[in-house]
Short mmCIF file of C-alpha atoms in Angstrom, two decimals:
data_model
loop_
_atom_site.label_atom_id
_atom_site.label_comp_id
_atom_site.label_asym_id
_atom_site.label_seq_id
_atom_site.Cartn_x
_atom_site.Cartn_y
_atom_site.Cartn_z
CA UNK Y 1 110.51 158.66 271.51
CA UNK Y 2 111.29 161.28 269.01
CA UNK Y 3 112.27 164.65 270.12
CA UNK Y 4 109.42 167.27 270.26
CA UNK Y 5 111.71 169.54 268.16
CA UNK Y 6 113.30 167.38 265.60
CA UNK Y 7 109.82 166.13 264.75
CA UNK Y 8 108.58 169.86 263.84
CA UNK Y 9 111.89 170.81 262.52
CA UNK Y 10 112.84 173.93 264.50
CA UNK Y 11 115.63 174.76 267.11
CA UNK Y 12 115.06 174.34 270.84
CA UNK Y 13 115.16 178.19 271.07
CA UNK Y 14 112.36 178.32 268.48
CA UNK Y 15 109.85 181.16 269.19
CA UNK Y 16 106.36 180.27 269.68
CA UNK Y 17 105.36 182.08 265.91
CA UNK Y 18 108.00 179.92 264.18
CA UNK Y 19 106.54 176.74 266.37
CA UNK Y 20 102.95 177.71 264.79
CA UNK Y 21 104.48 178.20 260.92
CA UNK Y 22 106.61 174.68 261.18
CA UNK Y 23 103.18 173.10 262.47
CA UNK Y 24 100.68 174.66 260.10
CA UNK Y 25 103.22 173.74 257.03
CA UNK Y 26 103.80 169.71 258.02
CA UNK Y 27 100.08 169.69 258.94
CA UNK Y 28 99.51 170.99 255.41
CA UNK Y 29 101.66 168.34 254.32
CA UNK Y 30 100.37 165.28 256.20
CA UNK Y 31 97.04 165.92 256.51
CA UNK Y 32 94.93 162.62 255.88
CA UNK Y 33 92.67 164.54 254.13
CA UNK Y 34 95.72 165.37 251.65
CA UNK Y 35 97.84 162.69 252.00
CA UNK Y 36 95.95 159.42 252.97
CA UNK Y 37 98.94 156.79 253.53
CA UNK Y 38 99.96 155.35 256.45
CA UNK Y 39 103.16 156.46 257.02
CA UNK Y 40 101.50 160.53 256.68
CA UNK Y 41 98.85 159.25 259.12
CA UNK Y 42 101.23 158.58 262.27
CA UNK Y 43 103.85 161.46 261.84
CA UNK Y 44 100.74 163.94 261.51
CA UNK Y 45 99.89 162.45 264.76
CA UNK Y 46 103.23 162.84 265.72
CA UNK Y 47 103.32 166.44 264.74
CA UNK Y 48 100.03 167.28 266.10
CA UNK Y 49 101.64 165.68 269.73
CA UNK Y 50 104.67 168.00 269.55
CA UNK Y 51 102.84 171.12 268.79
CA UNK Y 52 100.25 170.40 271.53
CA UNK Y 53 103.15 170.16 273.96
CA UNK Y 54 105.13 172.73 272.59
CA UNK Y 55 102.28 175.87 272.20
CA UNK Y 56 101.81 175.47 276.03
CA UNK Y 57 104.12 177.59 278.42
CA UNK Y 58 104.15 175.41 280.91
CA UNK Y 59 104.37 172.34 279.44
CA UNK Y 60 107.31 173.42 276.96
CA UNK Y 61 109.08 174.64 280.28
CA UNK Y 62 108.66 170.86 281.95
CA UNK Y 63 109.76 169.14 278.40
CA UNK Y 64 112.65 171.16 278.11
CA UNK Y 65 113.72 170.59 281.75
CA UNK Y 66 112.76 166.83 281.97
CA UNK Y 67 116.08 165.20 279.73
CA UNK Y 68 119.01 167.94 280.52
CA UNK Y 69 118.14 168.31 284.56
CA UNK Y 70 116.53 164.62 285.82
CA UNK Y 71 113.21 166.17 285.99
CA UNK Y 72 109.77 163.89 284.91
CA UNK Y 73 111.64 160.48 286.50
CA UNK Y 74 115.34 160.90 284.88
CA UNK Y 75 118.48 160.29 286.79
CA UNK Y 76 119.19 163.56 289.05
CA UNK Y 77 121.98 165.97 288.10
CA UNK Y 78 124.42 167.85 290.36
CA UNK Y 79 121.90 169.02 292.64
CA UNK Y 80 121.23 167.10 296.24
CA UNK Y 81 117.83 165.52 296.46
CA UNK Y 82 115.27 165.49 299.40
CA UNK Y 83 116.82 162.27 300.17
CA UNK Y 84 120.38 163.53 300.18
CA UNK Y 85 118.94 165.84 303.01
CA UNK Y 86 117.55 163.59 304.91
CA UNK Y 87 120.62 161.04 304.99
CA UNK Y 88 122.98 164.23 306.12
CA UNK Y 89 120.89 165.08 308.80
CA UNK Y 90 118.85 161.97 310.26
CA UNK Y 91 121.27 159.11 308.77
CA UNK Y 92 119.15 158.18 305.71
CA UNK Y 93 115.56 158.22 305.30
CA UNK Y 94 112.79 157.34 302.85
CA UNK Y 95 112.27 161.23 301.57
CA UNK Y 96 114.16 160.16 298.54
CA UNK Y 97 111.50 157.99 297.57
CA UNK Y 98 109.30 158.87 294.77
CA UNK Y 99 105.39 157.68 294.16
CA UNK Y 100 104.96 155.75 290.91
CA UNK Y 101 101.99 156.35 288.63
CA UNK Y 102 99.18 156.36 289.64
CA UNK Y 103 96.54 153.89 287.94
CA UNK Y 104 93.11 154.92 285.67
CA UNK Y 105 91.57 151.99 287.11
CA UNK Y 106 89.56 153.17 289.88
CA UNK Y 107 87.10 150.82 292.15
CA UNK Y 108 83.20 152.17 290.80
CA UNK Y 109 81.16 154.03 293.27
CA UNK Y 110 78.39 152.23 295.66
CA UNK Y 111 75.00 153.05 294.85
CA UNK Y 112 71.71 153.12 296.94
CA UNK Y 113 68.46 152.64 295.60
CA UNK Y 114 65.11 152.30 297.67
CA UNK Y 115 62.95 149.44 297.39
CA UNK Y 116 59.51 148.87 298.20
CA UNK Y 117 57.88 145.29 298.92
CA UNK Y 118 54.15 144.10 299.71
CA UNK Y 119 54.06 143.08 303.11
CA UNK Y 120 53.30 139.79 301.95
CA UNK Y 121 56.45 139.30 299.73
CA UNK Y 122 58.21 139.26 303.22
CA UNK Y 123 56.62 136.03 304.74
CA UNK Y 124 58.57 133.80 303.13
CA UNK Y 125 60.99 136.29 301.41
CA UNK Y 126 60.58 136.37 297.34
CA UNK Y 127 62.69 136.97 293.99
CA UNK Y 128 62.90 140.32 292.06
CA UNK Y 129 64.17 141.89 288.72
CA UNK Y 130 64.95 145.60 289.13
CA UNK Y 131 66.39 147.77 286.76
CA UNK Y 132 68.95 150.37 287.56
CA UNK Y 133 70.78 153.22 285.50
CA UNK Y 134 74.72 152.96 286.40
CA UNK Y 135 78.25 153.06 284.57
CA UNK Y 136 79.22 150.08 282.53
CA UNK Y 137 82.08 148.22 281.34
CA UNK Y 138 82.64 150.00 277.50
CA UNK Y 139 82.34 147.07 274.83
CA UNK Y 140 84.36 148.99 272.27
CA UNK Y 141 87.40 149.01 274.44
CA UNK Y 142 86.71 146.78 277.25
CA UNK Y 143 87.71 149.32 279.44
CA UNK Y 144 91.15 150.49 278.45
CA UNK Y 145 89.53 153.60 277.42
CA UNK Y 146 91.93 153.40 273.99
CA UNK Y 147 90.17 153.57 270.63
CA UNK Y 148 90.46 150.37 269.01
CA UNK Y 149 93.89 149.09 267.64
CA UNK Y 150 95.85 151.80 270.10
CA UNK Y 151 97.21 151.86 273.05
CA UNK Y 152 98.11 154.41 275.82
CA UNK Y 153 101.55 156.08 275.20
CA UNK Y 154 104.36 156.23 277.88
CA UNK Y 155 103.85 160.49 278.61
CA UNK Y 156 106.98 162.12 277.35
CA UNK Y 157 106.97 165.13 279.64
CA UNK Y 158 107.33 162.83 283.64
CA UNK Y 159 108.88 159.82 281.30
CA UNK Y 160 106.13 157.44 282.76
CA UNK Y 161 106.83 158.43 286.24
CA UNK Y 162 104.09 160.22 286.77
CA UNK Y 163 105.37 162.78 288.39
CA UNK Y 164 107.39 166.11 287.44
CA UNK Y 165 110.24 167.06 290.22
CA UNK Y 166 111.84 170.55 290.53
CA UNK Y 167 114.94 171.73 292.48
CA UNK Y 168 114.46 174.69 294.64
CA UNK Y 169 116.71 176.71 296.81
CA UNK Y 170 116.12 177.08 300.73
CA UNK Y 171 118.11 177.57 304.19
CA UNK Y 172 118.97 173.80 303.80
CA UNK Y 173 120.56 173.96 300.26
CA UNK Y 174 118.74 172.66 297.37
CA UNK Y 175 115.76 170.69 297.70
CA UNK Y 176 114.40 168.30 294.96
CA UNK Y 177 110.36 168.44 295.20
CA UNK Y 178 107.80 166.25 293.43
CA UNK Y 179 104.20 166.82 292.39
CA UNK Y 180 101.73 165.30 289.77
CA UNK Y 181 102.49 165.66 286.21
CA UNK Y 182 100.12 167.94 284.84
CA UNK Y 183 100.06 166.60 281.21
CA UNK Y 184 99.04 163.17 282.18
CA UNK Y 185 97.71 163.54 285.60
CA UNK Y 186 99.75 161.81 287.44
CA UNK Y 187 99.10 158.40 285.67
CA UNK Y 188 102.52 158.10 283.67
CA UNK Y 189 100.29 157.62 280.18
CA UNK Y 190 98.82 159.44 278.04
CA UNK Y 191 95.83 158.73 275.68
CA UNK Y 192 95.87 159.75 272.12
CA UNK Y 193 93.15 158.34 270.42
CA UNK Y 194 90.62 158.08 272.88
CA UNK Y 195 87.61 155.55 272.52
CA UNK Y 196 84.97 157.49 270.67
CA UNK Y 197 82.25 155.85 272.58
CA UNK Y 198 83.44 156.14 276.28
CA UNK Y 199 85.03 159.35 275.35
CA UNK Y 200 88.54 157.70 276.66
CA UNK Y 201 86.74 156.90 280.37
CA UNK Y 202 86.70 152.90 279.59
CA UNK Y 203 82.41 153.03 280.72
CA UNK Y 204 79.15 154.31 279.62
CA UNK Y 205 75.52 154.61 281.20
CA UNK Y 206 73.23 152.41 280.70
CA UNK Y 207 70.11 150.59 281.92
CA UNK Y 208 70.76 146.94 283.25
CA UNK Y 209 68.01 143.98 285.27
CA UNK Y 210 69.29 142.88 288.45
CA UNK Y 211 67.97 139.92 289.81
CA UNK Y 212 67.42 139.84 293.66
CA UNK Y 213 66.74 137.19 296.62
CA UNK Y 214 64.37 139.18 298.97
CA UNK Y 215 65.01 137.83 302.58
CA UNK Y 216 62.17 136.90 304.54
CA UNK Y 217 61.65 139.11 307.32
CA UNK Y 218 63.14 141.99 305.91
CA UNK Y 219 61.73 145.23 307.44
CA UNK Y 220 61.35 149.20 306.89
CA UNK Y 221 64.82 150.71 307.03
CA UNK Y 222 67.10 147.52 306.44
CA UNK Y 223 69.33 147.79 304.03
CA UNK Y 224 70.56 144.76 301.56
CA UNK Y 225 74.45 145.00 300.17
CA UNK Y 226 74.56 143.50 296.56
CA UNK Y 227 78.42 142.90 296.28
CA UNK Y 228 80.16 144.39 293.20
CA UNK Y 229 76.26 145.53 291.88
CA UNK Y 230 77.54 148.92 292.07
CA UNK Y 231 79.05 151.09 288.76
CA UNK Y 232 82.02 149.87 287.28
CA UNK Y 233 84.97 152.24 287.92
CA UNK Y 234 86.93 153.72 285.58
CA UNK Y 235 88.78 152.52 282.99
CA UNK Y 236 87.60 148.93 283.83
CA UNK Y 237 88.24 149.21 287.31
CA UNK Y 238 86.48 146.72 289.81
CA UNK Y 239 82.46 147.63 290.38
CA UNK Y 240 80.72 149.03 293.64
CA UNK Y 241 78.17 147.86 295.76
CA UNK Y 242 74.95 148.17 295.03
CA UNK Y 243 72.55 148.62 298.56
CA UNK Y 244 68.76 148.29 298.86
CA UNK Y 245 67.02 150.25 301.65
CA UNK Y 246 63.75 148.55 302.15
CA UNK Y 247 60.47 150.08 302.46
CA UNK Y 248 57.49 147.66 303.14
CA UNK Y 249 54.35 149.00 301.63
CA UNK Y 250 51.14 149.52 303.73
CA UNK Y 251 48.32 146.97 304.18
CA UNK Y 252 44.90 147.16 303.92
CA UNK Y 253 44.16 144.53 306.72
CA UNK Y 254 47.20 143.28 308.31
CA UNK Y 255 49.74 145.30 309.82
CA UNK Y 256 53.40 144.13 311.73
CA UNK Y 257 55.02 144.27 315.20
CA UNK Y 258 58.09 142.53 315.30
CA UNK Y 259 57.56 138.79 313.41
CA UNK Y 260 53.95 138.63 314.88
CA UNK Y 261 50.96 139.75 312.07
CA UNK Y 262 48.44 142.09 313.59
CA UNK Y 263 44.85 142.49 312.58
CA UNK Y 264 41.17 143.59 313.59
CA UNK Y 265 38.35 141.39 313.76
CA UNK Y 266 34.75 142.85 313.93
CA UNK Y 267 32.56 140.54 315.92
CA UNK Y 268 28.70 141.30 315.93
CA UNK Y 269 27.51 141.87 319.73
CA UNK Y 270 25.54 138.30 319.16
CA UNK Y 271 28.79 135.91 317.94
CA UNK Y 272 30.36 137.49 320.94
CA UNK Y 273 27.88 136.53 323.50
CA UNK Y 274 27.17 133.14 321.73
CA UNK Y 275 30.56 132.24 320.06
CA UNK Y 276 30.95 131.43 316.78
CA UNK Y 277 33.32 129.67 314.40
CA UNK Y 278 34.35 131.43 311.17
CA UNK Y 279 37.47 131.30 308.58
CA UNK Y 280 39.66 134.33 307.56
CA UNK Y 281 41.44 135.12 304.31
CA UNK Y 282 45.37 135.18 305.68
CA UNK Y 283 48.33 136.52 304.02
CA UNK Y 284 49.12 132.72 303.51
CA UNK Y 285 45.44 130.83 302.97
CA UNK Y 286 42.99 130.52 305.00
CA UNK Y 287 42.62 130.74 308.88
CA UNK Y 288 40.02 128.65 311.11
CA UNK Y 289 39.24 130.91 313.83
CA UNK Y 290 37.07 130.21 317.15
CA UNK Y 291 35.75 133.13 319.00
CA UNK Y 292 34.43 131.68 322.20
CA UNK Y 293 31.19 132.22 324.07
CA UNK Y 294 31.73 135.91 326.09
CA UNK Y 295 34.06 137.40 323.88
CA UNK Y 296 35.06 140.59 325.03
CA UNK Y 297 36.55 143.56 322.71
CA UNK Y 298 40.11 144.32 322.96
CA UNK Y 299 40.16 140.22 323.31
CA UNK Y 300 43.44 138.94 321.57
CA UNK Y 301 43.27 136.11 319.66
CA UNK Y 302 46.60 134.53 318.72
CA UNK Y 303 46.93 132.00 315.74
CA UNK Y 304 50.66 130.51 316.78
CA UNK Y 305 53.22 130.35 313.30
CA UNK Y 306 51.50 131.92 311.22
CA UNK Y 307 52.97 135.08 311.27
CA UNK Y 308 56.50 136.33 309.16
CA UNK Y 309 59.15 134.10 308.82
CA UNK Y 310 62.14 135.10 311.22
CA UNK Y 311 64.91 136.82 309.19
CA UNK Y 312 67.50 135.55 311.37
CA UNK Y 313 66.95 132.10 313.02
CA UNK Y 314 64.33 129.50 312.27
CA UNK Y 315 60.45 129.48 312.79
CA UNK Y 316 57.90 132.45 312.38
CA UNK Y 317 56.00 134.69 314.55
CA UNK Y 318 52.45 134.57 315.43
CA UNK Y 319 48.98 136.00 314.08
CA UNK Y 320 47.44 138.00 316.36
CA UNK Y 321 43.83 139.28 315.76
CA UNK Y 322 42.42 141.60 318.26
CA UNK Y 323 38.56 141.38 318.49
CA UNK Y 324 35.88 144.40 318.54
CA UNK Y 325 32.54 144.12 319.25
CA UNK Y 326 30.43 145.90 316.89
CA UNK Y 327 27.27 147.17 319.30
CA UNK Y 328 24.11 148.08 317.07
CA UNK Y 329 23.36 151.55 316.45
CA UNK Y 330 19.71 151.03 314.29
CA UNK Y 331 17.48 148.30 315.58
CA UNK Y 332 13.77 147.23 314.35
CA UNK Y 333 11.18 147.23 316.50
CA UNK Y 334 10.99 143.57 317.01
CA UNK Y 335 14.86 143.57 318.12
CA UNK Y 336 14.53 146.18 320.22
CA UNK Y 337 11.69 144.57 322.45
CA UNK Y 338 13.77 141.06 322.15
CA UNK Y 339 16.57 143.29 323.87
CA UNK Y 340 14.87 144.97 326.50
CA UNK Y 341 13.01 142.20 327.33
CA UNK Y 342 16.85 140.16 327.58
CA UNK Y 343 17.97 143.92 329.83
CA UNK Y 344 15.01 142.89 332.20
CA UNK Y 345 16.31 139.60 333.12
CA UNK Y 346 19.69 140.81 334.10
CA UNK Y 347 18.78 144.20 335.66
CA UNK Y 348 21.68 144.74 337.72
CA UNK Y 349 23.81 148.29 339.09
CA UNK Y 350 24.53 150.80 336.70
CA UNK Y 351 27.25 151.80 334.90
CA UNK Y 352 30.56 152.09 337.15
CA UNK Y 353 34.23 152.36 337.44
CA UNK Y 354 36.32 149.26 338.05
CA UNK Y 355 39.61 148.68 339.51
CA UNK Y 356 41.94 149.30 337.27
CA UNK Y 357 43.79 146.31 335.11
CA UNK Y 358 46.74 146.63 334.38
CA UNK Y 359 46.27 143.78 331.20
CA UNK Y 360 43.18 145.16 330.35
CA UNK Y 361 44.51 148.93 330.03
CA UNK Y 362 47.41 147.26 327.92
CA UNK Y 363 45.74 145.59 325.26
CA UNK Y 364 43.20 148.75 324.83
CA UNK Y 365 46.59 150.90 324.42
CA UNK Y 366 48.31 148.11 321.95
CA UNK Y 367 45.06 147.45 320.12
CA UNK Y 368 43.65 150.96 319.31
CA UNK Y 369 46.68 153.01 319.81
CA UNK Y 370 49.15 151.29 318.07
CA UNK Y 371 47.36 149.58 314.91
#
């Protein structure tokens, strides 16, 4: 790589002013505005490299050290490195060694997004498209973050090393020290024609459809892990996760403990004295249900398999529909002397307390507290 100094044409003890006038002349010169070939095209890109290193303090001061003193990866001079220490004092050691670059590609963060289902996409589990808003792979580069027909250039400041190393004095004699280059970051490479589209990160946003397998069983708070659904890192690097944290939507009729289907059956005071036979609209067709003859409320009446299917294992749970007796609260005057006159047949004690039932006092609680 061309010297920083021979390409503008000045001495190494150039002041900054005569730095500007050697740039603003070849830029006047090479310009593609003013001279469109080629040839004027990569040594104004040359020049504008050189002056960009060269205007900056710090950066001049790291150029100028990197080639004469081993600094930015070269071979040491005269002075004893970290690991020079370390071998006089503890027999050798690994504090000579330096880190490499580091690489742009960079694993793409996980993302969480919350999803709600119908309680009766969960039966049997069911298939989704979502959309989500995340990083993406650039098309115009593919992810090297390079505008098109270039390529990242070794940086000339660390010499690809990715690191810039100093020598400084202390009780011990002179120790060698290494940190991050601060022209390329630490990455060895620097970028000079960024992709236009990416702006040089190798992804963009977008908008992309996900398709997803819905587990049966799923429940509120479980979360599903979509393996490399997540954003794509950057400069191409592998994607994230993507995770779903379910949310099951409430229903109008049915309601769920566990893998078992709960619901509430209104049975007039009649059906439950008489018994009846009736069918139900269930989450999965129909349901033939019996109510026997003496059918009390707070009865449970359990429909086996035909609750949610079991997310982990075989089989589903049950459908359990708890029964309350609707007592009258108008009658006519006809059904009022039809139940008096049915009162006066089984005249018995008053109302009363009970002993108390444990069962009983159960389902009331699980019925009407918990539905």
């Amino acid at each position: 790589m061309a010297d920083h100094y021979d390409v503008l044409g000045v001495d190494r003890s150039a002041t900054p002013e005569e730095i500007k006038k050697a740039y603003r002349r070849l830029a006047r010169e090479l310009h593609p505005d003013v001279n469109p070939s080629a040839d004027a095209s990569e040594r104004f890109k040359d020049v504008t490299h050189a002056y960009d290193v060269l205007s900056d303090p710090q950066q001049r001061e790291r150029y100028d050290l990197g080639p004469q003193a081993g600094f930015g990866g070269g071979g040491g001079g005269g002075a004893a490195g970290f690991g020079d220490i370390f071998d006089a004092f503890f027999g050798g050691g690994g504090g000579g060694q330096r880190q490499g670059p580091r690489s742009r590609r960079e694993r793409g963060q996980d993302a969480l997004l919350r999803l709600e289902v119908e309680l009766d996409d969960i039966v049997f589990g069911t298939q989704r498209d979502i959309e989500v808003d995340t990083a993406v792979l650039c098309e115009t580069c593919n992810g090297s973050c390079c505008a098109p027909g270039t390529s990242p250039q070794t940086c000339d400041i660390c010499n690809g090393s990715g690191q810039i190393q100093r020598t400084v004095r202390s009780l011990l004699g002179n120790v060698m020290t290494s940190s991050p280059c601060g022209t390329c970051r630490g990455y060895g490479t620097v970028i000079p024609n960024p992709c236009a589209t990416c702006q040089g990160q190798g992804r963009v946003r977008a908008r992309r459809t996900i398709p997803i397998d819905i587990p049966a069983g799923v429940d509120t708070g479980l979360r599903l892990q979509l393996p490399g659904q997540g954003e794509v890192g950057q400069a191409g690097g592998p994607n994230g996760d993507l995770y779903l944290e379910v949310k099951v939507k409430h229903h109008d009729t049915y309601s769920r403990d566990g893998d078992d289907l709960l619901a509430t059956l209104e049975v007039q005071m009649a059906d439950a004295i008489l018994g009846t036979s009736t069918t139900l609209s269930g989450i999965d067709g129909e349901v033939e249900l019996e109510i026997k003859p003496g059918t009390q409320s707070a009865d449970i009446i359990t429909i086996r398999d035909r609750g949610i299917t079991k997310l982990r294992g075989t089989g589903r749970g049950d459908l359990k529909i708890g029964v309350q007796v609707v007592t009258p609260t108008k009658l006519s005057h006809k059904e009022r002397e039809l139940i008096e006159k049915f009162a006066s047949g089984r005249r018995g004690q008053g109302p009363e307390l009970s002993q108390f039932q444990q069962g009983l006092f159960g389902k009331l609680r699980d019925r009407f507290l918990n539905f």
